[in-house]
Protein backbone atom coordinates (compact mmCIF):
# COMPACT_ATOMS: atom_id res chain seq x y z
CA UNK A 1 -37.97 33.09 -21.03
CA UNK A 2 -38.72 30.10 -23.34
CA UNK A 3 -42.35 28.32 -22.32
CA UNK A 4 -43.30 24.84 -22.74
CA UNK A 5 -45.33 25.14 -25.69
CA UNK A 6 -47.11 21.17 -26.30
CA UNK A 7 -49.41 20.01 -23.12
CA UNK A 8 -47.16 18.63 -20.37
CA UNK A 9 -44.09 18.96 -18.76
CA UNK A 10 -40.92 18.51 -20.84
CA UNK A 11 -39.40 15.12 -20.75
CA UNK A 12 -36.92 14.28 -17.85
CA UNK A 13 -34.62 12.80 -20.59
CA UNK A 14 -35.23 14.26 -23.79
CA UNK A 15 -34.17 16.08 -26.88
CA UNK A 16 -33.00 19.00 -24.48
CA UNK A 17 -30.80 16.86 -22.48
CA UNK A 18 -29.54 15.26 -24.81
CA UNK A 19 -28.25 17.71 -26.60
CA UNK A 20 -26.98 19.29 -23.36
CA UNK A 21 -29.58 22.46 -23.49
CA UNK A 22 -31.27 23.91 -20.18
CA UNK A 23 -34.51 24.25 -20.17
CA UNK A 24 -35.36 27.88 -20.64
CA UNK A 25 -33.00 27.82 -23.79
CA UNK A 26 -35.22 28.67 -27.18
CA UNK A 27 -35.49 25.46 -29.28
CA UNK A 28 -36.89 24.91 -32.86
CA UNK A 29 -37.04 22.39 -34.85
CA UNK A 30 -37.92 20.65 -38.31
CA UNK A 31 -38.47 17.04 -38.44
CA UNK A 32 -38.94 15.00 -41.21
CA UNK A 33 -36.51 13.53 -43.94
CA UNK A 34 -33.90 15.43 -44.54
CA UNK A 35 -34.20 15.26 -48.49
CA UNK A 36 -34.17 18.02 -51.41
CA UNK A 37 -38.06 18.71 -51.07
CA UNK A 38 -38.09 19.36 -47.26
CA UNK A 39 -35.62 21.99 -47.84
CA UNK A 40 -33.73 21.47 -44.87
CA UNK A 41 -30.95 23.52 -46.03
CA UNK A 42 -32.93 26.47 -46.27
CA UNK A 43 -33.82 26.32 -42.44
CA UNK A 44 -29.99 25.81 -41.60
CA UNK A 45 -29.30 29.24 -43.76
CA UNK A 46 -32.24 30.79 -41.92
CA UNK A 47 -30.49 29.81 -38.40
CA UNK A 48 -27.55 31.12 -39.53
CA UNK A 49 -29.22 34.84 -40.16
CA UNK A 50 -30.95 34.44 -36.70
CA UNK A 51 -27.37 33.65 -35.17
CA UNK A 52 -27.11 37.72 -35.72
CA UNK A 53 -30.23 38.69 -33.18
CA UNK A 54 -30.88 35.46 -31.54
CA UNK A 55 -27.30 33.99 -29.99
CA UNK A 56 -28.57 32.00 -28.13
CA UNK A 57 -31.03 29.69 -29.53
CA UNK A 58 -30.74 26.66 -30.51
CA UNK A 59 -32.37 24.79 -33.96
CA UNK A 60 -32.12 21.13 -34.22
CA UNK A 61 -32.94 18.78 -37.39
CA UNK A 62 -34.94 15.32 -36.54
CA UNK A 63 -34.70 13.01 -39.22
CA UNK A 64 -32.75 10.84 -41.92
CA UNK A 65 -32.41 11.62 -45.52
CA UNK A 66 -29.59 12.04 -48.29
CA UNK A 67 -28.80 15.68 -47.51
CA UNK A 68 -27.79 14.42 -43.72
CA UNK A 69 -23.66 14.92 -44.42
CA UNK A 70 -23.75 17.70 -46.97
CA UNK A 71 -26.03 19.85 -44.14
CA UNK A 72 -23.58 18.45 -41.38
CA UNK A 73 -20.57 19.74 -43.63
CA UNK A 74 -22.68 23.66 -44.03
CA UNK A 75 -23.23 23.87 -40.34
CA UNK A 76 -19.65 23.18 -39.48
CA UNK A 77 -18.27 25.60 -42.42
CA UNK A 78 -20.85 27.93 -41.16
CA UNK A 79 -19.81 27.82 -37.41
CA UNK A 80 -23.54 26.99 -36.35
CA UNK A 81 -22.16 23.30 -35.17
CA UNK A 82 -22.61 24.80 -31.07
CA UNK A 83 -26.11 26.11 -31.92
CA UNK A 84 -27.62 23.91 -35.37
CA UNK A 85 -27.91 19.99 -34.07
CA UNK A 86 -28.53 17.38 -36.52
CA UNK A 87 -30.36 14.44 -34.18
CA UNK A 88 -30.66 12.49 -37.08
CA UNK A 89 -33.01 9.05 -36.65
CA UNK A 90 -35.41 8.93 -33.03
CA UNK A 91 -38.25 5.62 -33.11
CA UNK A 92 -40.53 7.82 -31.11
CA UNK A 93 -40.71 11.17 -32.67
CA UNK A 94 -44.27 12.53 -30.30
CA UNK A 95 -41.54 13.31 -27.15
CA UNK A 96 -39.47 15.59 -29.59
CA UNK A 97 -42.61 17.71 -29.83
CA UNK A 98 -42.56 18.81 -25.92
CA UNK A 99 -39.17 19.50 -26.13
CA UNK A 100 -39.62 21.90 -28.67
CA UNK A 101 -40.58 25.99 -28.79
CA UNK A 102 -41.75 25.53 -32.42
CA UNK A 103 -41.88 23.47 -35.02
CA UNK A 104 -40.72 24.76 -38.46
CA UNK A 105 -41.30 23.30 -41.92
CA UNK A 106 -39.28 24.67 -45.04
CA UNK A 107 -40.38 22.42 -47.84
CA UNK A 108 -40.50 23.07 -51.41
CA UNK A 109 -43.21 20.63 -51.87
CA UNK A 110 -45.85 19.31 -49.43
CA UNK A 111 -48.22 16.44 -50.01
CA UNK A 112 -50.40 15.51 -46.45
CA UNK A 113 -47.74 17.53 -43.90
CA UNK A 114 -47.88 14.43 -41.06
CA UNK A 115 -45.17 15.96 -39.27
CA UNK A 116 -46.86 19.85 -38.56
CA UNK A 117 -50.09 17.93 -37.99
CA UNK A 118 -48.75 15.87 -35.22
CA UNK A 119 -46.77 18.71 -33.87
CA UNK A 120 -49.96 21.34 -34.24
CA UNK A 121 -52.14 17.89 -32.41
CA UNK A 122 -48.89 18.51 -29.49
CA UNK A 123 -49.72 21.94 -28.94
CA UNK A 124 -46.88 23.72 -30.84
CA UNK A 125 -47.30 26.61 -33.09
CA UNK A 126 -45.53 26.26 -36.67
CA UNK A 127 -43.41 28.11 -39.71
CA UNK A 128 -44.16 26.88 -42.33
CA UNK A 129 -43.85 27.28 -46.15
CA UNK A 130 -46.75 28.04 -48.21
CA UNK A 131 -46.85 25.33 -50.27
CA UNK A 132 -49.41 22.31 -51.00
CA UNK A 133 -51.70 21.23 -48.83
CA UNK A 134 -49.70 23.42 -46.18
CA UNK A 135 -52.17 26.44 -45.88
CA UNK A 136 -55.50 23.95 -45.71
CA UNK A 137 -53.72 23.27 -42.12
CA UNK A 138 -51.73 25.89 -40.57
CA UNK A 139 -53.89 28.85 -40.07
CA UNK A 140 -51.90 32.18 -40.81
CA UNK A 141 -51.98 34.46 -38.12
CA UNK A 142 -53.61 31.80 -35.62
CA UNK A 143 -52.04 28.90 -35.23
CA UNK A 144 -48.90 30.01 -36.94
CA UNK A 145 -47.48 31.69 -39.58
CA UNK A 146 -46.97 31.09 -43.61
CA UNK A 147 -44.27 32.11 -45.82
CA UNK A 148 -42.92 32.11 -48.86
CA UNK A 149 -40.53 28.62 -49.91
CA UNK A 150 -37.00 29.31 -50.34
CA UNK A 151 -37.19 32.07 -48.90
CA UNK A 152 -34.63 31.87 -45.94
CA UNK A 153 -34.91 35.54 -45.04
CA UNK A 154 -38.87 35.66 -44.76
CA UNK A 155 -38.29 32.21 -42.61
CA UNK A 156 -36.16 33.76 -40.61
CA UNK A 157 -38.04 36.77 -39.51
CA UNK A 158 -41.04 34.72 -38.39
CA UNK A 159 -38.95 32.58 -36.49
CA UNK A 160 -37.42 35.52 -34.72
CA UNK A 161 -41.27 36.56 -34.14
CA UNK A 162 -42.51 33.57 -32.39
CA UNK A 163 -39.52 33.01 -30.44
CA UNK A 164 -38.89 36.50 -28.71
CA UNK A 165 -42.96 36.19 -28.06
CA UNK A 166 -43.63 33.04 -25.50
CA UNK A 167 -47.78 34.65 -25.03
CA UNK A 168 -47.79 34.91 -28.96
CA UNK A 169 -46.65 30.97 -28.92
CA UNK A 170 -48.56 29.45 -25.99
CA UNK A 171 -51.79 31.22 -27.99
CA UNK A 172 -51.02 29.91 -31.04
CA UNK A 173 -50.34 26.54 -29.65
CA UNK A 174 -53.70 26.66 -28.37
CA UNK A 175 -54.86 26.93 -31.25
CA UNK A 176 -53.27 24.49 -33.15
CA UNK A 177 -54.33 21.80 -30.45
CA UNK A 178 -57.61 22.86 -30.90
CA UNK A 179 -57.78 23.26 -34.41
CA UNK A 180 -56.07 19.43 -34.62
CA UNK A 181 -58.54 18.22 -33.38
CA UNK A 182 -61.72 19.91 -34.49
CA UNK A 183 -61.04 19.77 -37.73
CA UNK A 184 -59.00 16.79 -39.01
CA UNK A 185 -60.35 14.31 -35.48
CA UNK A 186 -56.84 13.57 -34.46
CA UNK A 187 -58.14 12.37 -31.32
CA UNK A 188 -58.82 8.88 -33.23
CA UNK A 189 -55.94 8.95 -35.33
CA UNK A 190 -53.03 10.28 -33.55
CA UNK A 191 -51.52 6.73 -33.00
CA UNK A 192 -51.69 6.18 -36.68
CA UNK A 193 -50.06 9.60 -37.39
CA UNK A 194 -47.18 8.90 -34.72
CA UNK A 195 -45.93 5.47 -36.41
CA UNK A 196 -45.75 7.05 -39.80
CA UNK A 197 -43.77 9.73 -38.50
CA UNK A 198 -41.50 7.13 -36.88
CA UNK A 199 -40.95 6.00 -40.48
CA UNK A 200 -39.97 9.40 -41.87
CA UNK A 201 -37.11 9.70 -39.17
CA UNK A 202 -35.43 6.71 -40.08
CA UNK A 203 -33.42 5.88 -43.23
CA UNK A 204 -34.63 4.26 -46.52
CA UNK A 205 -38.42 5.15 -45.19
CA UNK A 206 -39.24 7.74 -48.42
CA UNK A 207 -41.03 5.36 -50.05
CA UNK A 208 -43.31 3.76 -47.23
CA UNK A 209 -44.48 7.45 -46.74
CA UNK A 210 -45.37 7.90 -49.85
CA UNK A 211 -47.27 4.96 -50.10
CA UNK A 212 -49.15 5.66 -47.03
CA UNK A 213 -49.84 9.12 -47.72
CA UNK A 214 -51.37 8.09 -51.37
CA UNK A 215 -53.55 5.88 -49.56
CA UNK A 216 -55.38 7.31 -46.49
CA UNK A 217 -54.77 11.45 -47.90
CA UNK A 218 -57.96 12.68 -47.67
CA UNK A 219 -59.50 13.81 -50.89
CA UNK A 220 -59.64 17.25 -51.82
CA UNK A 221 -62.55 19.44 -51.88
CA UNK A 222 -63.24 20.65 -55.69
């Protein structure tokens, strides 16, 4: 049985209910634009090999972006329109985070990853894709797991990992929290994070990001 993974209950009248789910139901989800470098497609192909051994969870896409009708179109070819949701725009993106089982990223490309920091800050474990500054944050092995981009397969199997194990994802959670916030002091700057991801959910908002990102991105150790 799925766990709450981020600190609190779920909410009353969230992501879950709208999209009709109970709550035990496994959930995971990407969020962020849904443009060529996020790779969204390649998490709707790896949903599609987990429809084989996981029937009945569920994988939803928050976020706006230029690939928004050509993924719609692939789920509904695919037959993964009853268990692949595209929620498309939200203005608060935080509450999608305690609706969630865990948060995956698939990106080609990764700059400062606002969207698995805020979701690692909300207590969820994360996939993600080994790329950019991705491994400086998620901690392979403890606070999630990395693998290779483009790789729908190697996506997949994780996936499959973390949600058939709810003690492997409330630990990992954990950890995430706690590495959050111990490490990158997103205790002072989560309401800073939250309105930038706001920004990525809605349309037209690729290059607001970009300029934000260029200008607080913490500098790189040499």
């Amino acid at each position: 049985m799925s766990t709450p993974s981020g600190p609190g209950a779920r909410p009353v009248k969230g992501l879950r209910a709208s999209l009709g789910l109970e709550g035990q139901v496994m959930l995971a989800g990407l969020v962020g634009r849904l443009s060529p470098e996020k790779a969204p497609d390649v998490f709707v192909r790896a949903a599609a090999i987990l429809r084989q051994t996981l029937p009945d969870a569920h994988f939803a896409l928050v976020g706006e972006g230029p690939m928004k009708s050509g993924l719609r179109e692939a789920i509904e070819r695919q037959g993964l329109a009853s268990h692949v949701h595209i929620v498309g725009g939200v203005d608060d993106v935080r509450p999608i985070y305690h609706d969630l089982d865990l948060l995956v990223s698939s990106s080609h490309s990764e700059a400062m990853p606002l969207a698995l920091m805020e979701g690692m800050a909300s207590g969820l474990p994360v996939v993600a894709t080994r790329v950019g500054g991705v491994p400086e944050i998620v901690e392979h092995g403890g606070t999630g797991w990395l693998v290779a981009p483009r790789d729908a397969e190697d996506l997949a199997g994780r996936i499959h990992q973390m949600l058939t194990q709810p003690e492997l994802r409330q630990r990992m959670g954990e950890q995430a929290r706690a590495r959050m916030v111990r490490h990158h002091r997103l205790d002072r700057h989560l309401d800073a994070l939250g309105d930038r991801m706001r920004h990525i959910t809605r349309p037209g908002s690729a290059l607001e990001v970009a300029r934000a990102t260029r200008v607080t991105a913490p500098a790189r150790k040499r």
